[in-house]
Coordinates of N, CA and C in Angstrom, one line a residue:
K300 N -7.8 -12.8 -21.7 CA -5.9 -13.3 -21.5 C -5.3 -12.5 -21.1
F301 N -4.4 -12.5 -19.9 CA -3.8 -11.3 -19.3 C -2.0 -12.0 -19.6
T302 N -1.5 -10.8 -19.6 CA 0.2 -11.5 -20.1 C 0.9 -11.0 -18.7
M303 N 1.5 -11.6 -17.7 CA 2.2 -11.1 -17.3 C 3.8 -11.5 -17.0
E304 N 4.7 -10.6 -16.4 CA 5.9 -11.0 -16.1 C 6.5 -10.6 -15.0
K305 N 7.5 -11.3 -14.5 CA 8.4 -10.8 -13.6 C 9.5 -10.2 -13.8
V306 N 9.5 -8.8 -13.5 CA 10.4 -8.1 -14.0 C 11.0 -7.4 -12.5
T307 N 12.3 -6.3 -12.9 CA 13.2 -6.1 -11.7 C 13.9 -4.6 -11.5
F308 N 13.7 -3.5 -11.3 CA 13.6 -2.4 -11.6 C 14.3 -1.7 -10.2
T309 N 15.7 -0.4 -10.2 CA 16.1 0.0 -9.0 C 15.4 1.0 -8.7
N310 N 15.4 1.4 -7.4 CA 15.2 2.8 -6.8 C 16.1 3.9 -6.9
S311 N 15.8 4.8 -6.7 CA 17.0 6.0 -6.6 C 18.4 5.9 -6.1
N312 N 18.2 4.8 -5.4 CA 19.2 4.6 -4.4 C 19.8 3.4 -4.9
G313 N 19.3 3.3 -6.1 CA 20.5 1.8 -6.6 C 19.7 0.6 -6.1
L314 N 18.9 0.4 -5.3 CA 18.3 -1.0 -4.3 C 17.4 -1.5 -5.7
K315 N 17.8 -2.8 -5.7 CA 16.8 -3.6 -6.9 C 15.6 -4.2 -6.2
L316 N 14.3 -3.5 -6.9 CA 13.0 -3.9 -6.6 C 12.4 -5.0 -7.4
S317 N 11.9 -6.2 -6.6 CA 11.4 -6.8 -7.7 C 9.5 -6.3 -7.9
G318 N 9.0 -7.2 -9.2 CA 7.6 -6.9 -9.4 C 7.0 -7.8 -10.1
V319 N 5.8 -7.6 -10.3 CA 5.4 -8.7 -11.5 C 4.5 -7.4 -11.9
Y320 N 4.7 -7.6 -13.2 CA 3.9 -6.2 -14.4 C 3.1 -7.5 -15.2
Y321 N 1.8 -6.5 -15.3 CA 0.7 -7.0 -16.4 C 0.5 -6.1 -17.6
A322 N 1.0 -6.1 -18.4 CA 0.5 -5.3 -20.0 C -0.5 -5.2 -19.8
G323 N -1.1 -3.8 -20.3 CA -2.5 -3.3 -20.5 C -3.0 -3.6 -21.7
S324 N -4.3 -3.7 -22.3 CA -4.8 -3.6 -23.7 C -5.8 -2.9 -23.5
N325 N -6.4 -2.3 -25.1 CA -7.2 -1.8 -25.5 C -7.0 -0.3 -24.8
E326 N -7.9 0.4 -24.9 CA -7.8 2.2 -24.7 C -7.3 2.5 -23.3
R327 N -7.4 1.5 -22.4 CA -6.6 1.8 -21.1 C -5.5 1.4 -20.9
K328 N -4.8 1.1 -21.4 CA -3.0 0.6 -21.7 C -2.4 1.7 -20.8
S329 N -2.8 2.9 -21.2 CA -2.0 3.7 -20.5 C -2.2 4.6 -19.1
K330 N -3.4 3.6 -18.6 CA -3.7 3.6 -17.6 C -3.2 2.5 -16.1
G331 N -2.2 3.3 -15.7 CA -1.4 1.9 -14.5 C -2.2 1.9 -13.0
I332 N -1.8 0.9 -12.4 CA -2.4 0.9 -11.2 C -1.4 0.0 -10.3
I333 N -1.0 0.5 -9.4 CA 0.0 -0.4 -8.6 C -0.3 -0.2 -7.4
L334 N 0.1 -2.0 -7.0 CA -0.5 -2.4 -5.9 C 0.6 -2.4 -4.9
C335 N 0.6 -1.9 -3.5 CA 1.4 -1.2 -2.6 C 0.9 -2.3 -1.2
H336 N 2.1 -3.1 -1.1 CA 1.3 -4.1 0.2 C 1.9 -3.3 1.5
G337 N 1.4 -4.3 2.4 CA 1.7 -3.6 4.4 C 3.1 -3.7 4.7
F338 N 3.0 -3.5 5.9 CA 4.3 -3.7 6.8 C 4.7 -5.3 7.0
A339 N 6.0 -5.3 6.3 CA 6.3 -6.7 6.5 C 5.5 -7.8 5.3
S340 N 4.9 -7.3 4.5 CA 4.2 -8.1 3.7 C 5.2 -8.5 2.1
K341 N 4.3 -8.3 1.4 CA 4.6 -9.0 0.0 C 3.8 -8.8 -1.1
K342 N 4.5 -8.9 -2.1 CA 3.7 -8.6 -3.4 C 2.7 -9.9 -3.7
D343 N 2.9 -10.9 -3.4 CA 2.4 -12.0 -3.8 C 1.3 -12.6 -3.1
G344 N 0.9 -11.7 -1.8 CA -0.1 -12.2 -1.1 C -1.6 -12.5 -2.1
E345 N -2.5 -13.4 -1.8 CA -3.5 -13.5 -2.8 C -4.2 -12.3 -2.8
K346 N -4.8 -11.7 -2.1 CA -5.5 -10.2 -2.6 C -4.7 -9.1 -3.7
Y347 N -3.3 -9.4 -3.7 CA -2.9 -8.1 -4.7 C -2.7 -9.4 -6.3
V348 N -3.1 -10.4 -6.0 CA -3.2 -11.4 -7.4 C -4.2 -11.3 -7.6
F349 N -5.2 -11.7 -6.8 CA -6.6 -11.0 -7.6 C -7.0 -9.9 -8.3
I350 N -6.5 -8.7 -7.4 CA -6.9 -7.6 -7.9 C -6.3 -6.9 -9.1
A351 N -4.6 -7.6 -9.1 CA -4.0 -7.5 -10.7 C -4.2 -8.3 -11.5
K352 N -5.0 -9.3 -11.7 CA -5.7 -9.9 -12.6 C -6.9 -9.4 -12.9
K353 N -8.1 -9.3 -11.7 CA -9.5 -8.5 -12.4 C -9.0 -7.2 -13.0
C354 N -8.2 -6.1 -12.0 CA -7.7 -4.9 -13.4 C -7.0 -5.1 -14.7
N355 N -6.4 -5.9 -14.6 CA -6.0 -6.5 -15.8 C -7.2 -7.0 -16.8
E356 N -7.5 -7.8 -16.6 CA -9.2 -7.6 -17.5 C -9.7 -6.7 -18.1
L357 N -9.9 -5.6 -17.5 CA -10.7 -4.8 -17.2 C -9.8 -3.7 -18.6
G358 N -8.3 -4.2 -18.7 CA -7.4 -3.1 -19.7 C -6.6 -2.6 -18.8
F359 N -6.3 -2.3 -17.5 CA -5.5 -1.6 -17.2 C -4.1 -2.2 -17.1
S360 N -3.2 -1.6 -17.3 CA -1.5 -1.9 -16.8 C -1.6 -2.2 -15.4
V361 N -0.9 -3.4 -15.1 CA -1.1 -3.2 -13.1 C 0.5 -3.8 -12.8
L362 N 1.5 -3.1 -12.0 CA 2.2 -3.2 -11.4 C 2.1 -4.1 -9.3
R363 N 2.4 -5.3 -9.4 CA 2.2 -5.2 -7.7 C 4.0 -5.8 -7.6
F364 N 4.3 -5.0 -6.2 CA 5.7 -4.8 -6.4 C 6.3 -5.2 -4.8
D365 N 7.5 -5.6 -4.5 CA 7.9 -5.4 -3.0 C 8.9 -4.4 -2.8
F366 N 8.2 -4.1 -2.1 CA 9.3 -2.8 -1.0 C 10.6 -3.5 -0.9
G367 N 11.9 -2.4 -1.0 CA 13.2 -3.1 -0.3 C 12.5 -3.4 1.3
G368 N 13.9 -4.6 1.3 CA 13.3 -5.3 3.1 C 12.4 -6.4 2.8
C369 N 11.4 -6.5 2.1 CA 10.4 -7.3 2.0 C 10.4 -8.2 0.7
G370 N 9.6 -9.0 0.2 CA 9.4 -10.3 -0.4 C 10.5 -10.2 -1.4
E371 N 10.8 -10.5 -2.7 CA 12.1 -10.7 -3.3 C 12.6 -9.4 -3.7
S372 N 12.6 -8.4 -3.0 CA 13.1 -7.3 -3.1 C 14.8 -7.2 -2.0
E373 N 15.7 -6.0 -2.9 CA 17.1 -6.0 -2.1 C 16.9 -6.0 -0.5
K374 N 17.3 -6.1 0.5 CA 17.3 -6.1 1.6 C 17.5 -4.6 2.0
R375 N 16.8 -4.7 3.3 CA 16.8 -2.8 3.3 C 16.4 -3.0 4.6
P376 N 16.3 -2.0 6.1 CA 15.5 -1.5 7.1 C 14.0 -0.8 6.2
I377 N 12.9 -1.6 7.0 CA 11.8 -0.6 6.6 C 12.0 0.7 6.9
L378 N 11.5 1.5 6.7 CA 10.9 2.8 6.7 C 10.0 3.7 5.7
V379 N 9.1 4.3 6.2 CA 8.1 4.4 4.8 C 8.7 5.8 3.9
S380 N 9.4 6.4 4.6 CA 10.1 7.4 3.6 C 11.0 6.9 2.7
D381 N 11.3 5.7 3.1 CA 12.3 5.0 1.7 C 11.3 4.2 1.2
Q382 N 10.5 4.0 1.6 CA 8.9 3.1 0.3 C 8.6 4.0 -0.7
V383 N 8.7 5.6 -0.1 CA 8.1 6.4 -0.8 C 8.9 6.7 -1.9
V384 N 10.4 6.4 -1.5 CA 11.5 5.9 -3.2 C 11.2 5.2 -4.1
D385 N 11.0 3.8 -3.6 CA 10.9 2.9 -4.0 C 9.1 3.0 -4.8
L386 N 8.3 3.5 -4.5 CA 7.1 3.8 -5.0 C 7.1 4.7 -6.0
Q387 N 7.9 5.8 -6.0 CA 8.2 6.5 -7.0 C 8.9 6.2 -8.2
S388 N 10.1 5.1 -7.9 CA 10.6 4.5 -8.9 C 10.1 3.3 -9.6
A389 N 8.7 3.0 -8.9 CA 7.4 2.0 -9.6 C 6.7 2.9 -10.5
I390 N 6.5 4.3 -10.2 CA 5.7 5.3 -10.9 C 7.0 5.4 -12.2
F391 N 7.5 5.7 -12.1 CA 8.6 5.6 -13.1 C 8.9 4.4 -14.3
F392 N 9.0 3.5 -13.6 CA 8.7 1.7 -14.6 C 7.7 2.2 -15.1
M393 N 6.4 2.6 -14.5 CA 5.5 2.3 -15.5 C 5.1 2.8 -16.7
K394 N 5.6 4.2 -16.1 CA 5.9 5.3 -17.3 C 6.8 4.9 -18.3
S395 N 7.7 4.2 -18.2 CA 8.8 3.3 -19.4 C 7.8 2.5 -20.0
K396 N 6.4 2.0 -19.5 CA 6.3 1.2 -20.4 C 4.7 1.8 -21.0
G397 N 4.3 3.1 -21.0 CA 3.9 3.8 -21.7 C 2.6 4.8 -20.7
C398 N 2.3 4.3 -19.7 CA 1.3 4.9 -18.5 C 1.5 5.8 -18.5
K399 N 0.6 6.8 -18.2 CA 0.3 8.3 -18.4 C -0.8 8.7 -17.1
E400 N -1.2 8.0 -16.6 CA -2.0 8.5 -15.4 C -2.5 7.0 -14.3
F401 N -2.3 7.4 -13.1 CA -2.2 6.5 -12.4 C -3.1 6.0 -11.2
G402 N -3.7 4.4 -10.6 CA -4.5 4.6 -9.7 C -3.7 3.4 -8.7
F403 N -3.7 3.7 -7.4 CA -3.3 3.1 -6.4 C -3.9 2.2 -5.4
L404 N -2.9 1.3 -4.9 CA -3.8 0.4 -3.9 C -2.7 0.5 -2.4
G405 N -2.9 0.9 -1.4 CA -2.5 1.6 -0.4 C -2.4 0.5 0.7
N406 N -2.3 -0.7 1.1 CA -2.6 -1.9 2.1 C -2.4 -1.4 3.6
S407 N -2.9 -0.8 4.6 CA -2.0 -0.4 5.6 C -1.1 0.5 5.9
L408 N 0.0 -0.7 6.2 CA 1.4 0.9 5.8 C 1.6 1.6 4.4
G409 N 1.0 0.4 3.5 CA 1.1 0.8 2.3 C 0.3 1.9 1.8
G410 N -0.9 2.2 2.6 CA -1.8 3.3 2.3 C -0.9 4.6 3.0
Q411 N -0.3 4.7 3.4 CA 0.5 5.6 4.5 C 1.7 6.5 3.1
T412 N 2.2 5.3 2.7 CA 3.3 5.2 2.0 C 2.7 5.7 0.3
V413 N 1.7 5.6 -0.2 CA 0.8 6.0 -1.3 C 0.0 7.6 -1.2
L414 N -0.2 7.8 0.0 CA -0.4 9.4 0.3 C 0.8 10.5 0.5
K415 N 1.6 9.7 1.0 CA 2.9 10.3 0.6 C 3.6 10.6 -0.5
A416 N 3.2 9.6 -1.4 CA 3.7 9.6 -2.5 C 3.0 10.3 -3.7
S417 N 1.7 10.3 -3.2 CA 0.8 10.7 -4.7 C 1.1 12.0 -5.0
N418 N 1.0 12.5 -6.3 CA 1.0 13.7 -6.9 C 0.1 13.7 -8.4
K419 N -0.8 15.2 -7.9 CA -1.9 15.3 -8.3 C -1.8 15.3 -9.8
E420 N -0.6 15.7 -10.7 CA -0.5 15.4 -11.5 C -0.9 13.9 -12.5
I421 N -0.4 13.3 -12.0 CA -0.6 12.0 -12.5 C -1.5 10.9 -12.0
S422 N -1.9 10.9 -10.8 CA -2.8 10.7 -10.0 C -4.4 10.7 -10.5
R423 N -5.1 9.7 -10.1 CA -6.7 9.6 -10.8 C -7.3 9.5 -9.5
T424 N -6.6 8.0 -8.7 CA -7.6 8.0 -7.8 C -6.8 6.9 -7.0
I425 N -7.5 6.2 -5.5 CA -6.6 6.0 -4.5 C -7.5 5.2 -4.0
V426 N -7.4 3.8 -3.7 CA -8.2 3.0 -2.5 C -7.1 2.5 -1.4
L427 N -7.5 2.5 -0.2 CA -6.7 2.2 0.8 C -7.6 1.6 1.2
W428 N -6.7 0.1 1.9 CA -6.9 -0.7 3.0 C -6.8 -0.6 4.2
A429 N -7.8 -0.5 5.5 CA -7.4 -0.6 6.7 C -5.8 0.4 6.9
P430 N -6.0 1.9 6.3 CA -4.4 2.2 6.1 C -4.1 2.4 7.4
A431 N -3.1 2.7 7.7 CA -1.8 3.3 8.9 C -1.9 4.9 8.5
I432 N -2.9 5.3 8.8 CA -2.9 6.8 8.5 C -3.1 8.6 9.7
A433 N -2.8 7.7 11.0 CA -2.6 8.7 11.7 C -1.4 8.7 13.0
A434 N -1.0 9.1 13.4 CA -0.1 9.2 14.6 C 0.0 8.2 15.5
R435 N 0.4 6.7 15.5 CA 0.5 5.9 16.5 C 0.5 6.0 18.0
K436 N 0.0 5.5 18.9 CA 0.0 5.8 20.3 C 1.2 5.4 20.8
K437 N 1.5 6.1 22.4 CA 2.4 5.6 23.0 C 2.6 3.4 23.0
Q438 N 1.3 3.5 23.4 CA 0.8 2.0 24.0 C 1.3 0.7 22.4
W439 N 1.1 1.8 21.4 CA 0.9 0.3 20.2 C 2.9 0.5 20.3
I440 N 3.2 1.4 20.2 CA 4.9 1.3 20.2 C 5.9 0.4 21.1
K441 N 4.7 0.4 22.4 CA 5.4 -0.7 23.6 C 4.8 -2.0 23.1
Q442 N 3.8 -2.1 22.2 CA 3.9 -3.7 21.6 C 4.4 -3.8 21.0
R443 N 4.8 -3.0 20.0 CA 5.8 -3.2 18.9 C 7.4 -3.6 19.4
L444 N 7.9 -2.5 20.3 CA 9.2 -3.2 20.5 C 9.2 -4.3 21.9
S445 N 7.8 -5.0 22.4 CA 7.9 -5.9 23.1 C 8.5 -7.3 22.1
K446 N 8.3 -6.8 20.8 CA 8.3 -8.5 19.8 C 9.2 -8.0 19.2
W447 N 10.2 -7.1 18.7 CA 11.2 -6.9 18.0 C 12.7 -6.9 19.2
Q448 N 13.9 -7.3 18.4 CA 14.9 -7.5 19.0 C 16.0 -6.2 18.3
K449 N 16.5 -5.5 19.6 CA 17.5 -4.9 18.4 C 18.7 -4.9 18.5
E450 N 19.2 -4.5 16.9 CA 20.0 -5.5 16.7 C 21.6 -4.1 15.6
K451 N 22.3 -3.9 16.6 CA 23.3 -2.5 16.2 C 21.9 -1.6 16.5
E452 N 21.8 -1.2 15.1 CA 21.2 0.6 15.4 C 19.7 0.2 15.2
D453 N 19.5 -0.9 14.6 CA 18.1 -1.0 14.0 C 17.2 -1.8 14.8
Y454 N 16.0 -2.1 14.3 CA 15.0 -3.4 15.1 C 15.2 -4.9 14.1
V455 N 15.0 -6.1 14.5 CA 14.8 -7.4 13.6 C 13.3 -8.0 14.3
F456 N 13.0 -8.3 13.4 CA 11.9 -9.2 14.2 C 11.4 -10.3 12.7
T457 N 11.2 -11.6 13.6 CA 10.8 -12.7 12.5 C 9.2 -12.8 12.3
Y458 N 8.9 -13.3 11.1 CA 7.3 -13.5 10.8 C 7.2 -14.0 9.9
N459 N 6.1 -15.1 9.8 CA 6.3 -16.3 8.7 C 7.8 -16.6 8.6
E460 N 8.7 -16.6 9.5 CA 9.7 -17.5 9.2 C 11.1 -16.6 8.4
K461 N 10.5 -15.2 8.2 CA 11.1 -14.4 7.4 C 11.7 -13.2 7.9
K462 N 12.9 -12.8 8.3 CA 13.6 -12.1 9.0 C 13.5 -10.6 8.6
Y463 N 13.1 -9.5 9.1 CA 12.7 -8.2 8.4 C 13.4 -7.4 9.5
F464 N 13.9 -6.1 8.9 CA 14.6 -5.4 9.8 C 14.0 -4.0 9.9
I465 N 14.0 -3.5 10.8 CA 13.0 -2.3 11.2 C 14.1 -1.0 11.8
S466 N 13.7 0.4 10.7 CA 14.8 1.0 11.0 C 14.7 2.1 12.3
K467 N 15.5 2.0 12.8 CA 15.8 3.0 14.3 C 15.0 4.0 14.1
N468 N 14.7 4.6 12.8 CA 13.4 5.8 12.6 C 12.3 5.6 12.9
F469 N 12.0 4.4 12.4 CA 10.7 4.0 12.1 C 9.7 4.2 13.1
I470 N 9.8 4.0 14.2 CA 9.1 4.4 15.5 C 8.6 5.8 15.6
Q471 N 9.7 6.8 15.3 CA 9.8 8.2 15.6 C 8.6 8.7 14.5
E472 N 8.8 8.4 13.5 CA 8.4 8.5 11.8 C 6.9 8.0 12.3
Q473 N 6.4 7.2 12.9 CA 5.2 6.6 12.5 C 4.5 7.2 13.9
L474 N 5.3 7.9 15.1 CA 4.6 8.9 16.1 C 4.3 9.9 15.6
D475 N 5.3 10.7 14.4 CA 5.2 11.7 13.8 C 3.9 12.1 12.8
V476 N 3.3 11.0 12.6 CA 2.2 11.3 11.4 C 1.1 12.3 11.6
N477 N 0.7 13.1 10.9 CA 0.0 14.1 11.0 C -1.3 13.8 10.3
Q478 N -1.8 13.7 10.4 CA -3.5 12.8 9.1 C -3.4 13.5 8.6
K479 N -4.0 15.2 8.9 CA -4.1 16.5 8.5 C -3.7 16.9 7.4
I480 N -2.1 17.3 7.7 CA -1.4 17.6 6.9 C -1.2 16.1 5.5
L481 N -1.3 14.7 6.5 CA -1.3 13.8 5.2 C -2.6 13.6 4.1
C482 N -3.6 13.7 4.8 CA -4.5 13.5 3.5 C -5.3 14.6 3.0
S483 N -4.8 16.2 3.7 CA -5.8 17.4 2.9 C -5.3 17.2 1.4
P484 N -4.2 17.3 1.3 CA -3.5 17.7 -0.3 C -4.5 16.2 -1.2
I485 N -4.8 15.7 -0.9 CA -5.5 14.9 -1.8 C -6.4 15.3 -2.4
D486 N -7.0 15.2 -3.8 CA -7.7 16.4 -4.4 C -8.2 15.5 -5.3
F487 N -8.3 14.5 -5.1 CA -8.9 13.1 -5.8 C -9.6 12.1 -5.6
P488 N -10.6 11.4 -5.9 CA -11.6 10.5 -5.3 C -10.4 9.2 -4.5
V489 N -10.8 9.1 -3.1 CA -10.1 7.9 -2.1 C -11.5 7.1 -1.7
L490 N -11.2 5.8 -2.3 CA -12.2 5.0 -1.5 C -11.1 4.1 -0.5
T491 N -12.1 4.1 0.8 CA -11.1 3.6 2.3 C -12.1 2.1 2.4
I492 N -11.3 1.3 2.6 CA -12.3 -0.1 3.0 C -11.7 -0.1 4.4
H493 N -12.5 -0.3 4.8 CA -12.0 -1.0 6.6 C -13.0 -1.9 7.2
G494 N -12.2 -2.9 7.9 CA -13.1 -3.9 8.7 C -13.5 -3.5 10.4
D495 N -15.0 -3.7 10.8 CA -15.2 -2.8 12.0 C -14.6 -3.9 13.2
T496 N -13.6 -4.9 13.2 CA -13.3 -5.5 14.0 C -11.9 -5.4 13.9
D497 N -11.5 -4.5 13.4 CA -9.7 -4.3 13.3 C -9.2 -3.8 14.5
K498 N -8.6 -4.7 15.0 CA -7.5 -4.5 16.4 C -5.8 -4.0 15.7
V499 N -5.6 -3.7 14.5 CA -4.4 -3.5 14.4 C -4.0 -2.0 14.2
V500 N -5.3 -1.4 13.2 CA -5.6 0.2 13.1 C -7.2 0.6 13.4
N501 N -7.2 1.3 14.0 CA -8.6 1.8 14.8 C -9.5 2.3 13.3
I502 N -10.9 1.8 13.2 CA -11.2 2.1 12.1 C -11.9 3.7 12.2
S503 N -11.8 4.3 13.7 CA -11.6 5.8 13.7 C -11.1 6.5 13.1
D504 N -9.4 6.0 12.7 CA -8.6 7.1 11.9 C -9.4 7.2 10.3
S505 N -9.5 5.9 9.9 CA -10.4 6.1 8.7 C -11.3 6.9 8.6
K506 N -12.3 6.8 9.5 CA -13.4 7.6 9.7 C -13.2 9.2 9.7
K507 N -12.0 9.4 10.5 CA -11.3 11.0 10.8 C -10.9 11.5 9.2
A508 N -10.3 10.7 8.4 CA -9.9 10.9 7.3 C -10.8 11.5 6.2
M509 N -11.8 11.5 6.2 CA -13.3 11.4 5.6 C -13.0 13.0 5.5
E510 N -12.8 13.4 7.1 CA -13.2 15.2 7.0 C -11.9 15.6 6.0
Y511 N -10.9 15.0 5.6 CA -9.9 15.7 5.1 C -10.0 15.6 3.2
F512 N -10.4 14.4 3.0 CA -10.5 13.4 1.4 C -11.5 14.3 1.0
N513 N -11.4 14.6 -0.6 CA -12.5 15.5 -1.7 C -13.7 14.6 -1.5
S514 N -14.6 15.8 -2.1 CA -16.4 15.2 -1.7 C -16.8 13.6 -2.0
D515 N -16.2 13.1 -3.6 CA -15.9 12.1 -4.2 C -15.8 10.9 -3.5
S516 N -14.8 11.0 -2.4 CA -14.5 9.7 -1.5 C -15.4 9.2 -0.8
K517 N -15.1 8.0 -0.4 CA -15.8 7.1 0.3 C -15.1 6.2 1.3
L518 N -15.9 5.9 2.5 CA -15.6 5.2 3.5 C -16.7 3.8 3.1
E519 N -16.5 2.5 3.4 CA -17.0 1.5 3.4 C -16.7 0.7 3.9
I520 N -17.5 0.1 5.5 CA -16.7 -0.7 6.7 C -17.6 -2.3 5.8
I521 N -16.3 -2.9 5.9 CA -17.1 -4.4 6.4 C -17.1 -5.2 7.6
L522 N -19.0 -5.3 7.7 CA -18.8 -6.1 9.1 C -17.8 -7.0 9.3
G523 N -17.9 -7.2 10.4 CA -17.1 -8.3 10.9 C -15.7 -8.9 10.7
A524 N -15.2 -8.1 9.8 CA -13.6 -7.7 9.1 C -12.9 -7.5 9.8
G525 N -11.3 -8.1 10.0 CA -10.1 -7.8 11.2 C -9.3 -6.9 9.6
H526 N -8.3 -6.9 10.4 CA -7.2 -6.0 9.5 C -6.5 -6.7 8.6
R527 N -6.9 -8.4 8.4 CA -6.2 -9.1 7.2 C -7.7 -9.3 6.2
F528 N -8.8 -9.1 6.2 CA -9.6 -9.3 5.1 C -9.6 -10.3 4.7
S529 N -9.7 -11.2 5.4 CA -9.8 -12.8 5.1 C -11.0 -13.6 4.9
G530 N -11.1 -14.9 3.8 CA -12.1 -15.1 3.7 C -13.1 -14.4 2.7
E531 N -14.3 -14.6 2.9 CA -15.3 -13.8 2.1 C -15.3 -12.4 2.1
N532 N -14.7 -12.0 3.6 CA -14.5 -10.6 2.9 C -13.1 -9.8 2.4
M533 N -12.4 -10.5 2.4 CA -12.0 -10.5 1.1 C -12.2 -9.9 -0.3
Y534 N -13.0 -11.0 -0.6 CA -13.4 -11.1 -1.5 C -14.2 -9.6 -2.2
K535 N -14.9 -9.4 -1.0 CA -15.7 -8.1 -1.1 C -14.8 -6.7 -1.2
A536 N -13.9 -6.7 -0.4 CA -12.6 -6.2 -0.4 C -12.3 -5.8 -2.1
I537 N -12.2 -7.1 -2.9 CA -11.7 -7.0 -3.8 C -12.5 -6.5 -4.8
D538 N -14.2 -6.7 -4.6 CA -15.2 -6.4 -5.9 C -14.8 -4.5 -5.6
L539 N -15.2 -4.1 -4.4 CA -15.6 -2.9 -3.9 C -13.8 -2.1 -4.7
T540 N -12.7 -2.3 -4.4 CA -11.6 -2.3 -4.9 C -11.7 -2.3 -6.7
V541 N -11.9 -3.2 -7.2 CA -12.0 -3.2 -9.0 C -13.2 -2.0 -9.4
S542 N -13.9 -2.1 -8.4 CA -15.4 -1.3 -9.4 C -15.0 -0.5 -9.2
W543 N -14.0 0.2 -8.0 CA -13.7 1.7 -7.6 C -12.9 2.0 -8.8
F544 N -12.0 1.2 -9.2 CA -11.0 1.9 -9.6 C -11.5 1.8 -11.5
D545 N -12.5 0.8 -12.0 CA -13.5 0.8 -13.3 C -14.1 2.4 -13.0
K546 N -14.6 3.0 -12.2 CA -15.5 3.9 -12.3 C -14.5 5.1 -12.4
W547 N -13.3 4.7 -11.7 CA -12.6 6.5 -11.6 C -11.5 6.7 -12.4
M548 N -11.4 5.4 -12.6 CA -9.3 5.1 -14.3 C -10.1 5.8 -15.3

């Protein structure tokens, strides 16, 4: 039996963020797992709901939440440095619920956010799904800009009938990602899960990151999976994720 509740908390800039919190049980309730969605996504995706329930059944306290400008959180242009502020506030919220150490799931752009926010004093492990953790190529930027409209200083695009605003600084931020600087400081185990047919984030980025992560880290390649891990591949990735948290938390 798990108990979940909708919660709202504010980040350090006063922006309201929406989450779903699962209270832990047994000796694991002081161990918090925070789930971080990808670019222009939301906390209520099927995979996050499944992972939250399964981890909570193991006793962990769990939070899945929407970054600013996504889902039910307050509107704001998307920028990873702002998502880092959101995640730090999510950690603070979980600490207020009695959590002392943490595991993180970062999906796609959420993976970059998790690595930038992680803190070795409190982090025990990270799971990355198809993480955007290397500098984007100019070609990727061209493709993106062809789908985005300029609105005042920022960009805007519509996805699944929802309008998202993208910060004018987002493109430079993604061109400037330095994978070595991002991944080298992580001195605890990282599980990376990547599909070998991913057309959004190249699997070579995850292979390269293994040179920087610590020796307990692991790369799991799911054959036939694309960027979104749909159908059976989603369940494979979920099982790998939950087993990893069970082992390392």
